[in-house]
Amino acid sequence: MVPSRADGRRGDLFDPACPTRRLLDRVGSKWVAMIVKVLAEAEPGELGFAELRRRVPGVSHKMLSQTLRSLVADGLLTRRVEPSVPPRVHYRLTELGRSLDEPLAALREWAERHMPDIDDFANGSG
């Protein structure tokens, strides 16, 4: 059972302080979902920035940097800098980050099952 919040905001998506809303603001992008999946597949190892960029199709250098920085700040990734010239930076999921992989996998499964229906409706044939 999930403990309830004393301030009564739990589950109120219309309240900016709702935990679900705050989480979706932080991890609701396609880049976060892809990065978590790629790093989960690399477990227990870590991946360097260049390898992550190769494995996340379409992500720009800037967007990958910003997303990784946010994930580190939120405690979902660890960052290790290898003292070389130029410095090599490696990323790994934390325990908290690993716990995000399962719900994101469920969302991917839902999308695989239902996106054809959504596309049909969007195209006026549903």
Backbone as XML, in Angstrom:
<?xml version="1.0"?>
<chain id="A" units="angstrom">
  <residue number="1" name="MET">
    <atom name="N" x="0.838" y="-1.183" z="0.000"/>
    <atom name="CA" x="0.000" y="0.000" z="0.000"/>
    <atom name="C" x="0.885" y="1.250" z="0.000"/>
  </residue>
  <residue number="2" name="VAL">
    <atom name="N" x="0.503" y="2.213" z="-0.811"/>
    <atom name="CA" x="1.258" y="3.458" z="-0.921"/>
    <atom name="C" x="0.807" y="4.397" z="0.189"/>
  </residue>
  <residue number="3" name="PRO">
    <atom name="N" x="1.745" y="4.934" z="0.960"/>
    <atom name="CA" x="1.347" y="5.862" z="2.024"/>
    <atom name="C" x="0.733" y="7.124" z="1.427"/>
  </residue>
  <residue number="4" name="SER">
    <atom name="N" x="-0.264" y="7.657" z="2.114"/>
    <atom name="CA" x="-0.881" y="8.882" z="1.610"/>
    <atom name="C" x="-0.088" y="10.077" z="2.101"/>
  </residue>
  <residue number="5" name="ARG">
    <atom name="N" x="-0.207" y="11.161" z="1.381"/>
    <atom name="CA" x="0.505" y="12.390" z="1.738"/>
    <atom name="C" x="-0.328" y="13.175" z="2.735"/>
  </residue>
  <residue number="6" name="ALA">
    <atom name="N" x="0.321" y="13.718" z="3.705"/>
    <atom name="CA" x="-0.365" y="14.499" z="4.730"/>
    <atom name="C" x="-0.966" y="15.780" z="4.156"/>
  </residue>
  <residue number="7" name="ASP">
    <atom name="N" x="-0.377" y="16.312" z="3.077"/>
    <atom name="CA" x="-0.870" y="17.579" z="2.539"/>
    <atom name="C" x="-2.039" y="17.396" z="1.568"/>
  </residue>
  <residue number="8" name="GLY">
    <atom name="N" x="-2.454" y="16.153" z="1.312"/>
    <atom name="CA" x="-3.631" y="15.894" z="0.500"/>
    <atom name="C" x="-3.439" y="16.056" z="-0.995"/>
  </residue>
  <residue number="9" name="ARG">
    <atom name="N" x="-2.239" y="16.250" z="-1.462"/>
    <atom name="CA" x="-2.007" y="16.493" z="-2.889"/>
    <atom name="C" x="-1.818" y="15.210" z="-3.677"/>
  </residue>
  <residue number="10" name="ARG">
    <atom name="N" x="-1.689" y="14.084" z="-3.005"/>
    <atom name="CA" x="-1.414" y="12.821" z="-3.676"/>
    <atom name="C" x="-2.522" y="12.510" z="-4.690"/>
  </residue>
  <residue number="11" name="GLY">
    <atom name="N" x="-2.117" y="12.290" z="-5.923"/>
    <atom name="CA" x="-3.047" y="11.881" z="-6.952"/>
    <atom name="C" x="-3.827" y="13.005" z="-7.615"/>
  </residue>
  <residue number="12" name="ASP">
    <atom name="N" x="-3.606" y="14.237" z="-7.249"/>
    <atom name="CA" x="-4.318" y="15.358" z="-7.857"/>
    <atom name="C" x="-3.450" y="15.949" z="-8.965"/>
  </residue>
  <residue number="13" name="LEU">
    <atom name="N" x="-3.612" y="15.422" z="-10.166"/>
    <atom name="CA" x="-2.784" y="15.868" z="-11.292"/>
    <atom name="C" x="-2.943" y="17.345" z="-11.616"/>
  </residue>
  <residue number="14" name="PHE">
    <atom name="N" x="-4.006" y="17.957" z="-11.122"/>
    <atom name="CA" x="-4.226" y="19.381" z="-11.388"/>
    <atom name="C" x="-3.470" y="20.270" z="-10.410"/>
  </residue>
  <residue number="15" name="ASP">
    <atom name="N" x="-2.929" y="19.673" z="-9.370"/>
    <atom name="CA" x="-2.144" y="20.414" z="-8.383"/>
    <atom name="C" x="-0.678" y="20.369" z="-8.823"/>
  </residue>
  <residue number="16" name="PRO">
    <atom name="N" x="-0.028" y="21.517" z="-9.037"/>
    <atom name="CA" x="1.375" y="21.516" z="-9.466"/>
    <atom name="C" x="2.302" y="20.745" z="-8.528"/>
  </residue>
  <residue number="17" name="ALA">
    <atom name="N" x="1.920" y="20.547" z="-7.264"/>
    <atom name="CA" x="2.765" y="19.821" z="-6.318"/>
    <atom name="C" x="2.491" y="18.317" z="-6.316"/>
  </residue>
  <residue number="18" name="CYS">
    <atom name="N" x="1.568" y="17.844" z="-7.160"/>
    <atom name="CA" x="1.255" y="16.413" z="-7.224"/>
    <atom name="C" x="2.513" y="15.638" z="-7.598"/>
  </residue>
  <residue number="19" name="PRO">
    <atom name="N" x="2.855" y="14.578" z="-6.844"/>
    <atom name="CA" x="4.062" y="13.805" z="-7.156"/>
    <atom name="C" x="4.061" y="13.225" z="-8.569"/>
  </residue>
  <residue number="20" name="THR">
    <atom name="N" x="2.916" y="12.745" z="-9.035"/>
    <atom name="CA" x="2.855" y="12.175" z="-10.383"/>
    <atom name="C" x="3.128" y="13.246" z="-11.429"/>
  </residue>
  <residue number="21" name="ARG">
    <atom name="N" x="2.527" y="14.387" z="-11.282"/>
    <atom name="CA" x="2.737" y="15.492" z="-12.227"/>
    <atom name="C" x="4.189" y="15.931" z="-12.222"/>
  </residue>
  <residue number="22" name="ARG">
    <atom name="N" x="4.772" y="16.049" z="-11.030"/>
    <atom name="CA" x="6.176" y="16.463" z="-10.929"/>
    <atom name="C" x="7.092" y="15.431" z="-11.581"/>
  </residue>
  <residue number="23" name="LEU">
    <atom name="N" x="6.783" y="14.143" z="-11.384"/>
    <atom name="CA" x="7.600" y="13.098" z="-11.998"/>
    <atom name="C" x="7.486" y="13.144" z="-13.516"/>
  </residue>
  <residue number="24" name="LEU">
    <atom name="N" x="6.259" y="13.276" z="-14.035"/>
    <atom name="CA" x="6.084" y="13.330" z="-15.482"/>
    <atom name="C" x="6.802" y="14.537" z="-16.091"/>
  </residue>
  <residue number="25" name="ASP">
    <atom name="N" x="6.825" y="15.647" z="-15.364"/>
    <atom name="CA" x="7.584" y="16.804" z="-15.838"/>
    <atom name="C" x="9.066" y="16.478" z="-15.967"/>
  </residue>
  <residue number="26" name="ARG">
    <atom name="N" x="9.558" y="15.622" z="-15.100"/>
    <atom name="CA" x="10.994" y="15.306" z="-15.085"/>
    <atom name="C" x="11.366" y="14.159" z="-16.008"/>
  </residue>
  <residue number="27" name="VAL">
    <atom name="N" x="10.548" y="13.124" z="-16.088"/>
    <atom name="CA" x="10.958" y="11.925" z="-16.833"/>
    <atom name="C" x="10.014" y="11.565" z="-17.972"/>
  </residue>
  <residue number="28" name="GLY">
    <atom name="N" x="9.122" y="12.475" z="-18.336"/>
    <atom name="CA" x="8.124" y="12.167" z="-19.342"/>
    <atom name="C" x="8.555" y="12.350" z="-20.790"/>
  </residue>
  <residue number="29" name="SER">
    <atom name="N" x="9.808" y="12.600" z="-21.053"/>
    <atom name="CA" x="10.232" y="12.804" z="-22.443"/>
    <atom name="C" x="10.685" y="11.498" z="-23.083"/>
  </residue>
  <residue number="30" name="LYS">
    <atom name="N" x="10.627" y="11.471" z="-24.399"/>
    <atom name="CA" x="11.094" y="10.276" z="-25.111"/>
    <atom name="C" x="12.582" y="10.040" z="-24.870"/>
  </residue>
  <residue number="31" name="TRP">
    <atom name="N" x="13.343" y="11.122" z="-24.681"/>
    <atom name="CA" x="14.791" y="10.963" z="-24.478"/>
    <atom name="C" x="15.068" y="10.255" z="-23.154"/>
  </residue>
  <residue number="32" name="VAL">
    <atom name="N" x="14.347" y="10.618" z="-22.108"/>
    <atom name="CA" x="14.541" y="9.943" z="-20.818"/>
    <atom name="C" x="14.224" y="8.467" z="-20.962"/>
  </residue>
  <residue number="33" name="ALA">
    <atom name="N" x="13.096" y="8.148" z="-21.603"/>
    <atom name="CA" x="12.702" y="6.746" z="-21.774"/>
    <atom name="C" x="13.771" y="5.966" z="-22.533"/>
  </residue>
  <residue number="34" name="MET">
    <atom name="N" x="14.315" y="6.558" z="-23.582"/>
    <atom name="CA" x="15.338" y="5.864" z="-24.374"/>
    <atom name="C" x="16.636" y="5.702" z="-23.588"/>
  </residue>
  <residue number="35" name="ILE">
    <atom name="N" x="17.049" y="6.751" z="-22.890"/>
    <atom name="CA" x="18.299" y="6.681" z="-22.124"/>
    <atom name="C" x="18.200" y="5.641" z="-21.016"/>
  </residue>
  <residue number="36" name="VAL">
    <atom name="N" x="17.088" y="5.620" z="-20.307"/>
    <atom name="CA" x="16.914" y="4.624" z="-19.241"/>
    <atom name="C" x="16.945" y="3.222" z="-19.824"/>
  </residue>
  <residue number="37" name="LYS">
    <atom name="N" x="16.277" y="2.998" z="-20.964"/>
    <atom name="CA" x="16.277" y="1.672" z="-21.597"/>
    <atom name="C" x="17.685" y="1.255" z="-22.015"/>
  </residue>
  <residue number="38" name="VAL">
    <atom name="N" x="18.401" y="2.152" z="-22.664"/>
    <atom name="CA" x="19.754" y="1.844" z="-23.133"/>
    <atom name="C" x="20.673" y="1.521" z="-21.950"/>
  </residue>
  <residue number="39" name="LEU">
    <atom name="N" x="20.602" y="2.321" z="-20.888"/>
    <atom name="CA" x="21.461" y="2.070" z="-19.729"/>
    <atom name="C" x="21.028" y="0.823" z="-18.973"/>
  </residue>
  <residue number="40" name="ALA">
    <atom name="N" x="19.729" y="0.514" z="-18.946"/>
    <atom name="CA" x="19.262" y="-0.717" z="-18.295"/>
    <atom name="C" x="19.792" y="-1.934" z="-19.043"/>
  </residue>
  <residue number="41" name="GLU">
    <atom name="N" x="19.845" y="-1.862" z="-20.362"/>
    <atom name="CA" x="20.367" y="-2.971" z="-21.165"/>
    <atom name="C" x="21.870" y="-3.126" z="-20.974"/>
  </residue>
  <residue number="42" name="ALA">
    <atom name="N" x="22.554" y="-2.062" z="-20.579"/>
    <atom name="CA" x="24.004" y="-2.108" z="-20.370"/>
    <atom name="C" x="24.365" y="-2.600" z="-18.968"/>
  </residue>
  <residue number="43" name="GLU">
    <atom name="N" x="23.377" y="-2.733" z="-18.082"/>
    <atom name="CA" x="23.635" y="-3.130" z="-16.691"/>
    <atom name="C" x="24.390" y="-4.445" z="-16.650"/>
  </residue>
  <residue number="44" name="PRO">
    <atom name="N" x="25.334" y="-4.629" z="-15.755"/>
    <atom name="CA" x="25.703" y="-3.723" z="-14.684"/>
    <atom name="C" x="26.759" y="-2.708" z="-15.097"/>
  </residue>
  <residue number="45" name="GLY">
    <atom name="N" x="27.020" y="-2.625" z="-16.378"/>
    <atom name="CA" x="28.059" y="-1.717" z="-16.844"/>
    <atom name="C" x="27.588" y="-0.289" z="-16.979"/>
  </residue>
  <residue number="46" name="GLU">
    <atom name="N" x="28.456" y="0.514" z="-17.537"/>
    <atom name="CA" x="28.166" y="1.922" z="-17.763"/>
    <atom name="C" x="28.467" y="2.224" z="-19.220"/>
  </residue>
  <residue number="47" name="LEU">
    <atom name="N" x="27.958" y="3.338" z="-19.687"/>
    <atom name="CA" x="28.198" y="3.739" z="-21.073"/>
    <atom name="C" x="28.745" y="5.156" z="-21.104"/>
  </residue>
  <residue number="48" name="GLY">
    <atom name="N" x="29.650" y="5.381" z="-22.048"/>
    <atom name="CA" x="30.185" y="6.714" z="-22.253"/>
    <atom name="C" x="29.211" y="7.574" z="-23.038"/>
  </residue>
  <residue number="49" name="PHE">
    <atom name="N" x="29.441" y="8.878" z="-23.006"/>
    <atom name="CA" x="28.578" y="9.830" z="-23.687"/>
    <atom name="C" x="28.455" y="9.493" z="-25.174"/>
  </residue>
  <residue number="50" name="ALA">
    <atom name="N" x="29.583" y="9.251" z="-25.837"/>
    <atom name="CA" x="29.557" y="8.985" z="-27.284"/>
    <atom name="C" x="28.770" y="7.715" z="-27.595"/>
  </residue>
  <residue number="51" name="GLU">
    <atom name="N" x="28.922" y="6.694" z="-26.771"/>
    <atom name="CA" x="28.181" y="5.444" z="-26.992"/>
    <atom name="C" x="26.693" y="5.662" z="-26.765"/>
  </residue>
  <residue number="52" name="LEU">
    <atom name="N" x="26.335" y="6.429" z="-25.752"/>
    <atom name="CA" x="24.920" y="6.753" z="-25.533"/>
    <atom name="C" x="24.346" y="7.490" z="-26.746"/>
  </residue>
  <residue number="53" name="ARG">
    <atom name="N" x="25.094" y="8.419" z="-27.251"/>
    <atom name="CA" x="24.612" y="9.187" z="-28.417"/>
    <atom name="C" x="24.404" y="8.277" z="-29.619"/>
  </residue>
  <residue number="54" name="ARG">
    <atom name="N" x="25.282" y="7.290" z="-29.797"/>
    <atom name="CA" x="25.120" y="6.331" z="-30.900"/>
    <atom name="C" x="23.877" y="5.471" z="-30.702"/>
  </residue>
  <residue number="55" name="ARG">
    <atom name="N" x="23.576" y="5.114" z="-29.462"/>
    <atom name="CA" x="22.472" y="4.191" z="-29.176"/>
    <atom name="C" x="21.112" y="4.872" z="-29.022"/>
  </residue>
  <residue number="56" name="VAL">
    <atom name="N" x="21.084" y="6.199" z="-29.006"/>
    <atom name="CA" x="19.819" y="6.940" z="-28.886"/>
    <atom name="C" x="19.632" y="7.717" z="-30.193"/>
  </residue>
  <residue number="57" name="PRO">
    <atom name="N" x="18.970" y="7.107" z="-31.158"/>
    <atom name="CA" x="18.842" y="7.723" z="-32.474"/>
    <atom name="C" x="18.115" y="9.067" z="-32.434"/>
  </residue>
  <residue number="58" name="GLY">
    <atom name="N" x="18.692" y="10.035" z="-33.140"/>
    <atom name="CA" x="18.044" y="11.326" z="-33.302"/>
    <atom name="C" x="18.315" y="12.355" z="-32.220"/>
  </residue>
  <residue number="59" name="VAL">
    <atom name="N" x="18.958" y="11.952" z="-31.130"/>
    <atom name="CA" x="19.201" y="12.917" z="-30.054"/>
    <atom name="C" x="20.398" y="13.800" z="-30.416"/>
  </residue>
  <residue number="60" name="SER">
    <atom name="N" x="20.234" y="15.085" z="-30.190"/>
    <atom name="CA" x="21.339" y="16.006" z="-30.449"/>
    <atom name="C" x="22.312" y="15.977" z="-29.275"/>
  </residue>
  <residue number="61" name="HIS">
    <atom name="N" x="23.504" y="16.462" z="-29.510"/>
    <atom name="CA" x="24.513" y="16.554" z="-28.456"/>
    <atom name="C" x="23.971" y="17.370" z="-27.286"/>
  </residue>
  <residue number="62" name="LYS">
    <atom name="N" x="23.359" y="18.522" z="-27.610"/>
    <atom name="CA" x="22.831" y="19.415" z="-26.584"/>
    <atom name="C" x="21.712" y="18.753" z="-25.781"/>
  </residue>
  <residue number="63" name="MET">
    <atom name="N" x="20.773" y="18.096" z="-26.454"/>
    <atom name="CA" x="19.647" y="17.472" z="-25.760"/>
    <atom name="C" x="20.115" y="16.307" z="-24.888"/>
  </residue>
  <residue number="64" name="LEU">
    <atom name="N" x="21.064" y="15.526" z="-25.388"/>
    <atom name="CA" x="21.592" y="14.426" z="-24.591"/>
    <atom name="C" x="22.290" y="14.970" z="-23.346"/>
  </residue>
  <residue number="65" name="SER">
    <atom name="N" x="23.092" y="16.007" z="-23.513"/>
    <atom name="CA" x="23.779" y="16.619" z="-22.369"/>
    <atom name="C" x="22.788" y="17.122" z="-21.327"/>
  </residue>
  <residue number="66" name="GLN">
    <atom name="N" x="21.762" y="17.839" z="-21.774"/>
    <atom name="CA" x="20.767" y="18.383" z="-20.845"/>
    <atom name="C" x="20.010" y="17.269" z="-20.127"/>
  </residue>
  <residue number="67" name="THR">
    <atom name="N" x="19.628" y="16.248" z="-20.861"/>
    <atom name="CA" x="18.855" y="15.152" z="-20.269"/>
    <atom name="C" x="19.700" y="14.375" z="-19.273"/>
  </residue>
  <residue number="68" name="LEU">
    <atom name="N" x="20.946" y="14.094" z="-19.628"/>
    <atom name="CA" x="21.826" y="13.381" z="-18.701"/>
    <atom name="C" x="22.064" y="14.210" z="-17.442"/>
  </residue>
  <residue number="69" name="ARG">
    <atom name="N" x="22.281" y="15.492" z="-17.608"/>
    <atom name="CA" x="22.493" y="16.376" z="-16.461"/>
    <atom name="C" x="21.281" y="16.343" z="-15.520"/>
  </residue>
  <residue number="70" name="SER">
    <atom name="N" x="20.089" y="16.390" z="-16.075"/>
    <atom name="CA" x="18.861" y="16.344" z="-15.268"/>
    <atom name="C" x="18.716" y="15.009" z="-14.550"/>
  </residue>
  <residue number="71" name="LEU">
    <atom name="N" x="19.010" y="13.931" z="-15.248"/>
    <atom name="CA" x="18.882" y="12.597" z="-14.638"/>
    <atom name="C" x="19.892" y="12.405" z="-13.506"/>
  </residue>
  <residue number="72" name="VAL">
    <atom name="N" x="21.082" y="12.949" z="-13.668"/>
    <atom name="CA" x="22.081" y="12.898" z="-12.591"/>
    <atom name="C" x="21.601" y="13.737" z="-11.405"/>
  </residue>
  <residue number="73" name="ALA">
    <atom name="N" x="21.103" y="14.944" z="-11.682"/>
    <atom name="CA" x="20.636" y="15.835" z="-10.616"/>
    <atom name="C" x="19.467" y="15.226" z="-9.836"/>
  </residue>
  <residue number="74" name="ASP">
    <atom name="N" x="18.654" y="14.428" z="-10.514"/>
    <atom name="CA" x="17.503" y="13.787" z="-9.870"/>
    <atom name="C" x="17.859" y="12.456" z="-9.202"/>
  </residue>
  <residue number="75" name="GLY">
    <atom name="N" x="19.124" y="12.067" z="-9.272"/>
    <atom name="CA" x="19.548" y="10.842" z="-8.607"/>
    <atom name="C" x="19.244" y="9.569" z="-9.367"/>
  </residue>
  <residue number="76" name="LEU">
    <atom name="N" x="18.915" y="9.678" z="-10.662"/>
    <atom name="CA" x="18.586" y="8.497" z="-11.456"/>
    <atom name="C" x="19.802" y="7.904" z="-12.161"/>
  </residue>
  <residue number="77" name="LEU">
    <atom name="N" x="20.846" y="8.710" z="-12.328"/>
    <atom name="CA" x="22.102" y="8.259" z="-12.950"/>
    <atom name="C" x="23.280" y="8.700" z="-12.095"/>
  </residue>
  <residue number="78" name="THR">
    <atom name="N" x="24.365" y="7.942" z="-12.232"/>
    <atom name="CA" x="25.642" y="8.414" z="-11.703"/>
    <atom name="C" x="26.514" y="8.794" z="-12.897"/>
  </residue>
  <residue number="79" name="ARG">
    <atom name="N" x="27.397" y="9.718" z="-12.663"/>
    <atom name="CA" x="28.306" y="10.226" z="-13.699"/>
    <atom name="C" x="29.724" y="10.043" z="-13.189"/>
  </residue>
  <residue number="80" name="ARG">
    <atom name="N" x="30.561" y="9.434" z="-14.032"/>
    <atom name="CA" x="31.965" y="9.237" z="-13.678"/>
    <atom name="C" x="32.823" y="9.850" z="-14.769"/>
  </residue>
  <residue number="81" name="VAL">
    <atom name="N" x="33.740" y="10.712" z="-14.371"/>
    <atom name="CA" x="34.639" y="11.352" z="-15.328"/>
    <atom name="C" x="35.980" y="10.640" z="-15.261"/>
  </residue>
  <residue number="82" name="GLU">
    <atom name="N" x="36.425" y="10.168" z="-16.406"/>
    <atom name="CA" x="37.726" y="9.511" z="-16.516"/>
    <atom name="C" x="38.758" y="10.592" z="-16.827"/>
  </residue>
  <residue number="83" name="PRO">
    <atom name="N" x="39.784" y="10.696" z="-15.982"/>
    <atom name="CA" x="40.775" y="11.757" z="-16.192"/>
    <atom name="C" x="41.689" y="11.444" z="-17.380"/>
  </residue>
  <residue number="84" name="SER">
    <atom name="N" x="41.250" y="11.856" z="-18.549"/>
    <atom name="CA" x="42.045" y="11.674" z="-19.763"/>
    <atom name="C" x="41.920" y="12.958" z="-20.568"/>
  </residue>
  <residue number="85" name="VAL">
    <atom name="N" x="42.603" y="13.008" z="-21.690"/>
    <atom name="CA" x="42.520" y="14.185" z="-22.553"/>
    <atom name="C" x="41.998" y="13.727" z="-23.912"/>
  </residue>
  <residue number="86" name="PRO">
    <atom name="N" x="40.793" y="14.129" z="-24.302"/>
    <atom name="CA" x="39.813" y="14.855" z="-23.492"/>
    <atom name="C" x="39.214" y="13.933" z="-22.429"/>
  </residue>
  <residue number="87" name="PRO">
    <atom name="N" x="38.602" y="14.508" z="-21.402"/>
    <atom name="CA" x="38.002" y="13.670" z="-20.354"/>
    <atom name="C" x="36.885" y="12.803" z="-20.936"/>
  </residue>
  <residue number="88" name="ARG">
    <atom name="N" x="36.816" y="11.565" z="-20.485"/>
    <atom name="CA" x="35.729" y="10.665" z="-20.897"/>
    <atom name="C" x="34.729" y="10.594" z="-19.758"/>
  </residue>
  <residue number="89" name="VAL">
    <atom name="N" x="33.444" y="10.717" z="-20.107"/>
    <atom name="CA" x="32.380" y="10.729" z="-19.115"/>
    <atom name="C" x="31.527" y="9.492" z="-19.313"/>
  </residue>
  <residue number="90" name="HIS">
    <atom name="N" x="31.248" y="8.793" z="-18.207"/>
    <atom name="CA" x="30.476" y="7.550" z="-18.233"/>
    <atom name="C" x="29.245" y="7.688" z="-17.348"/>
  </residue>
  <residue number="91" name="TYR">
    <atom name="N" x="28.168" y="7.004" z="-17.749"/>
    <atom name="CA" x="26.913" y="7.071" z="-17.009"/>
    <atom name="C" x="26.422" y="5.667" z="-16.693"/>
  </residue>
  <residue number="92" name="ARG">
    <atom name="N" x="25.732" y="5.582" z="-15.561"/>
    <atom name="CA" x="25.165" y="4.313" z="-15.096"/>
    <atom name="C" x="23.882" y="4.632" z="-14.333"/>
  </residue>
  <residue number="93" name="LEU">
    <atom name="N" x="22.912" y="3.737" z="-14.409"/>
    <atom name="CA" x="21.691" y="3.905" z="-13.621"/>
    <atom name="C" x="21.992" y="3.679" z="-12.145"/>
  </residue>
  <residue number="94" name="THR">
    <atom name="N" x="21.381" y="4.475" z="-11.300"/>
    <atom name="CA" x="21.419" y="4.227" z="-9.863"/>
    <atom name="C" x="20.318" y="3.202" z="-9.553"/>
  </residue>
  <residue number="95" name="GLU">
    <atom name="N" x="20.219" y="2.794" z="-8.318"/>
    <atom name="CA" x="19.138" y="1.889" z="-7.931"/>
    <atom name="C" x="17.783" y="2.539" z="-8.214"/>
  </residue>
  <residue number="96" name="LEU">
    <atom name="N" x="17.676" y="3.829" z="-7.919"/>
    <atom name="CA" x="16.442" y="4.565" z="-8.201"/>
    <atom name="C" x="16.157" y="4.584" z="-9.697"/>
  </residue>
  <residue number="97" name="GLY">
    <atom name="N" x="17.182" y="4.807" z="-10.500"/>
    <atom name="CA" x="17.027" y="4.800" z="-11.955"/>
    <atom name="C" x="16.614" y="3.442" z="-12.481"/>
  </residue>
  <residue number="98" name="ARG">
    <atom name="N" x="17.201" y="2.375" z="-11.929"/>
    <atom name="CA" x="16.817" y="1.019" z="-12.337"/>
    <atom name="C" x="15.352" y="0.757" z="-12.024"/>
  </residue>
  <residue number="99" name="SER">
    <atom name="N" x="14.865" y="1.319" z="-10.919"/>
    <atom name="CA" x="13.464" y="1.098" z="-10.560"/>
    <atom name="C" x="12.508" y="1.791" z="-11.527"/>
  </residue>
  <residue number="100" name="LEU">
    <atom name="N" x="12.988" y="2.746" z="-12.314"/>
    <atom name="CA" x="12.167" y="3.428" z="-13.311"/>
    <atom name="C" x="12.044" y="2.611" z="-14.593"/>
  </residue>
  <residue number="101" name="ASP">
    <atom name="N" x="12.953" y="1.682" z="-14.831"/>
    <atom name="CA" x="12.940" y="0.912" z="-16.068"/>
    <atom name="C" x="11.662" y="0.089" z="-16.224"/>
  </residue>
  <residue number="102" name="GLU">
    <atom name="N" x="11.197" y="-0.541" z="-15.168"/>
    <atom name="CA" x="10.009" y="-1.401" z="-15.275"/>
    <atom name="C" x="8.751" y="-0.620" z="-15.655"/>
  </residue>
  <residue number="103" name="PRO">
    <atom name="N" x="8.433" y="0.498" z="-14.969"/>
    <atom name="CA" x="7.254" y="1.244" z="-15.410"/>
    <atom name="C" x="7.380" y="1.804" z="-16.830"/>
  </residue>
  <residue number="104" name="LEU">
    <atom name="N" x="8.588" y="2.200" z="-17.223"/>
    <atom name="CA" x="8.769" y="2.684" z="-18.595"/>
    <atom name="C" x="8.598" y="1.538" z="-19.594"/>
  </residue>
  <residue number="105" name="ALA">
    <atom name="N" x="9.032" y="0.331" z="-19.228"/>
    <atom name="CA" x="8.843" y="-0.842" z="-20.094"/>
    <atom name="C" x="7.351" y="-1.135" z="-20.259"/>
  </residue>
  <residue number="106" name="ALA">
    <atom name="N" x="6.575" y="-0.984" z="-19.183"/>
    <atom name="CA" x="5.130" y="-1.192" z="-19.268"/>
    <atom name="C" x="4.499" y="-0.166" z="-20.211"/>
  </residue>
  <residue number="107" name="LEU">
    <atom name="N" x="4.969" y="1.064" z="-20.157"/>
    <atom name="CA" x="4.461" y="2.105" z="-21.051"/>
    <atom name="C" x="4.814" y="1.782" z="-22.502"/>
  </residue>
  <residue number="108" name="ARG">
    <atom name="N" x="6.036" y="1.296" z="-22.737"/>
    <atom name="CA" x="6.435" y="0.909" z="-24.100"/>
    <atom name="C" x="5.546" y="-0.221" z="-24.601"/>
  </residue>
  <residue number="109" name="GLU">
    <atom name="N" x="5.268" y="-1.196" z="-23.751"/>
    <atom name="CA" x="4.406" y="-2.327" z="-24.122"/>
    <atom name="C" x="3.005" y="-1.829" z="-24.473"/>
  </residue>
  <residue number="110" name="TRP">
    <atom name="N" x="2.467" y="-0.908" z="-23.665"/>
    <atom name="CA" x="1.152" y="-0.346" z="-23.930"/>
    <atom name="C" x="1.153" y="0.365" z="-25.277"/>
  </residue>
  <residue number="111" name="ALA">
    <atom name="N" x="2.203" y="1.128" z="-25.527"/>
    <atom name="CA" x="2.301" y="1.870" z="-26.793"/>
    <atom name="C" x="2.342" y="0.908" z="-27.984"/>
  </residue>
  <residue number="112" name="GLU">
    <atom name="N" x="3.120" y="-0.159" z="-27.875"/>
    <atom name="CA" x="3.207" y="-1.139" z="-28.966"/>
    <atom name="C" x="1.836" y="-1.748" z="-29.267"/>
  </residue>
  <residue number="113" name="ARG">
    <atom name="N" x="1.070" y="-1.975" z="-28.219"/>
    <atom name="CA" x="-0.234" y="-2.608" z="-28.364"/>
    <atom name="C" x="-1.291" y="-1.626" z="-28.890"/>
  </residue>
  <residue number="114" name="HIS">
    <atom name="N" x="-1.215" y="-0.363" z="-28.500"/>
    <atom name="CA" x="-2.316" y="0.558" z="-28.776"/>
    <atom name="C" x="-2.037" y="1.669" z="-29.785"/>
  </residue>
  <residue number="115" name="MET">
    <atom name="N" x="-0.796" y="1.934" z="-30.136"/>
    <atom name="CA" x="-0.522" y="3.018" z="-31.087"/>
    <atom name="C" x="-1.180" y="2.806" z="-32.451"/>
  </residue>
  <residue number="116" name="PRO">
    <atom name="N" x="-1.275" y="1.572" z="-32.963"/>
    <atom name="CA" x="-1.997" y="1.417" z="-34.236"/>
    <atom name="C" x="-3.443" y="1.914" z="-34.142"/>
  </residue>
  <residue number="117" name="ASP">
    <atom name="N" x="-4.119" y="1.642" z="-33.029"/>
    <atom name="CA" x="-5.492" y="2.120" z="-32.850"/>
    <atom name="C" x="-5.526" y="3.642" z="-32.763"/>
  </residue>
  <residue number="118" name="ILE">
    <atom name="N" x="-4.596" y="4.211" z="-32.016"/>
    <atom name="CA" x="-4.544" y="5.667" z="-31.875"/>
    <atom name="C" x="-4.267" y="6.314" z="-33.231"/>
  </residue>
  <residue number="119" name="ASP">
    <atom name="N" x="-3.326" y="5.720" z="-33.981"/>
    <atom name="CA" x="-3.037" y="6.246" z="-35.320"/>
    <atom name="C" x="-4.268" y="6.164" z="-36.226"/>
  </residue>
  <residue number="120" name="ASP">
    <atom name="N" x="-5.021" y="5.060" z="-36.139"/>
    <atom name="CA" x="-6.245" y="4.927" z="-36.945"/>
    <atom name="C" x="-7.236" y="6.031" z="-36.624"/>
  </residue>
  <residue number="121" name="PHE">
    <atom name="N" x="-7.447" y="6.282" z="-35.330"/>
    <atom name="CA" x="-8.371" y="7.351" z="-34.939"/>
    <atom name="C" x="-7.864" y="8.714" z="-35.398"/>
  </residue>
  <residue number="122" name="ALA">
    <atom name="N" x="-6.573" y="8.951" z="-35.252"/>
    <atom name="CA" x="-6.003" y="10.236" z="-35.648"/>
    <atom name="C" x="-6.126" y="10.468" z="-37.145"/>
  </residue>
  <residue number="123" name="ASN">
    <atom name="N" x="-6.103" y="9.382" z="-37.913"/>
    <atom name="CA" x="-6.210" y="9.483" z="-39.372"/>
    <atom name="C" x="-7.651" y="9.423" z="-39.853"/>
  </residue>
  <residue number="124" name="GLY">
    <atom name="N" x="-8.604" y="9.406" z="-38.912"/>
    <atom name="CA" x="-10.020" y="9.429" z="-39.269"/>
    <atom name="C" x="-10.600" y="8.098" z="-39.681"/>
  </residue>
  <residue number="125" name="SER">
    <atom name="N" x="-9.837" y="7.017" z="-39.524"/>
    <atom name="CA" x="-10.371" y="5.705" z="-39.925"/>
    <atom name="C" x="-10.746" y="4.849" z="-38.724"/>
  </residue>
  <residue number="126" name="GLY">
    <atom name="N" x="-10.755" y="5.434" z="-37.506"/>
    <atom name="CA" x="-11.059" y="4.664" z="-36.302"/>
    <atom name="C" x="-12.413" y="4.841" z="-35.882"/>
  </residue>
</chain>
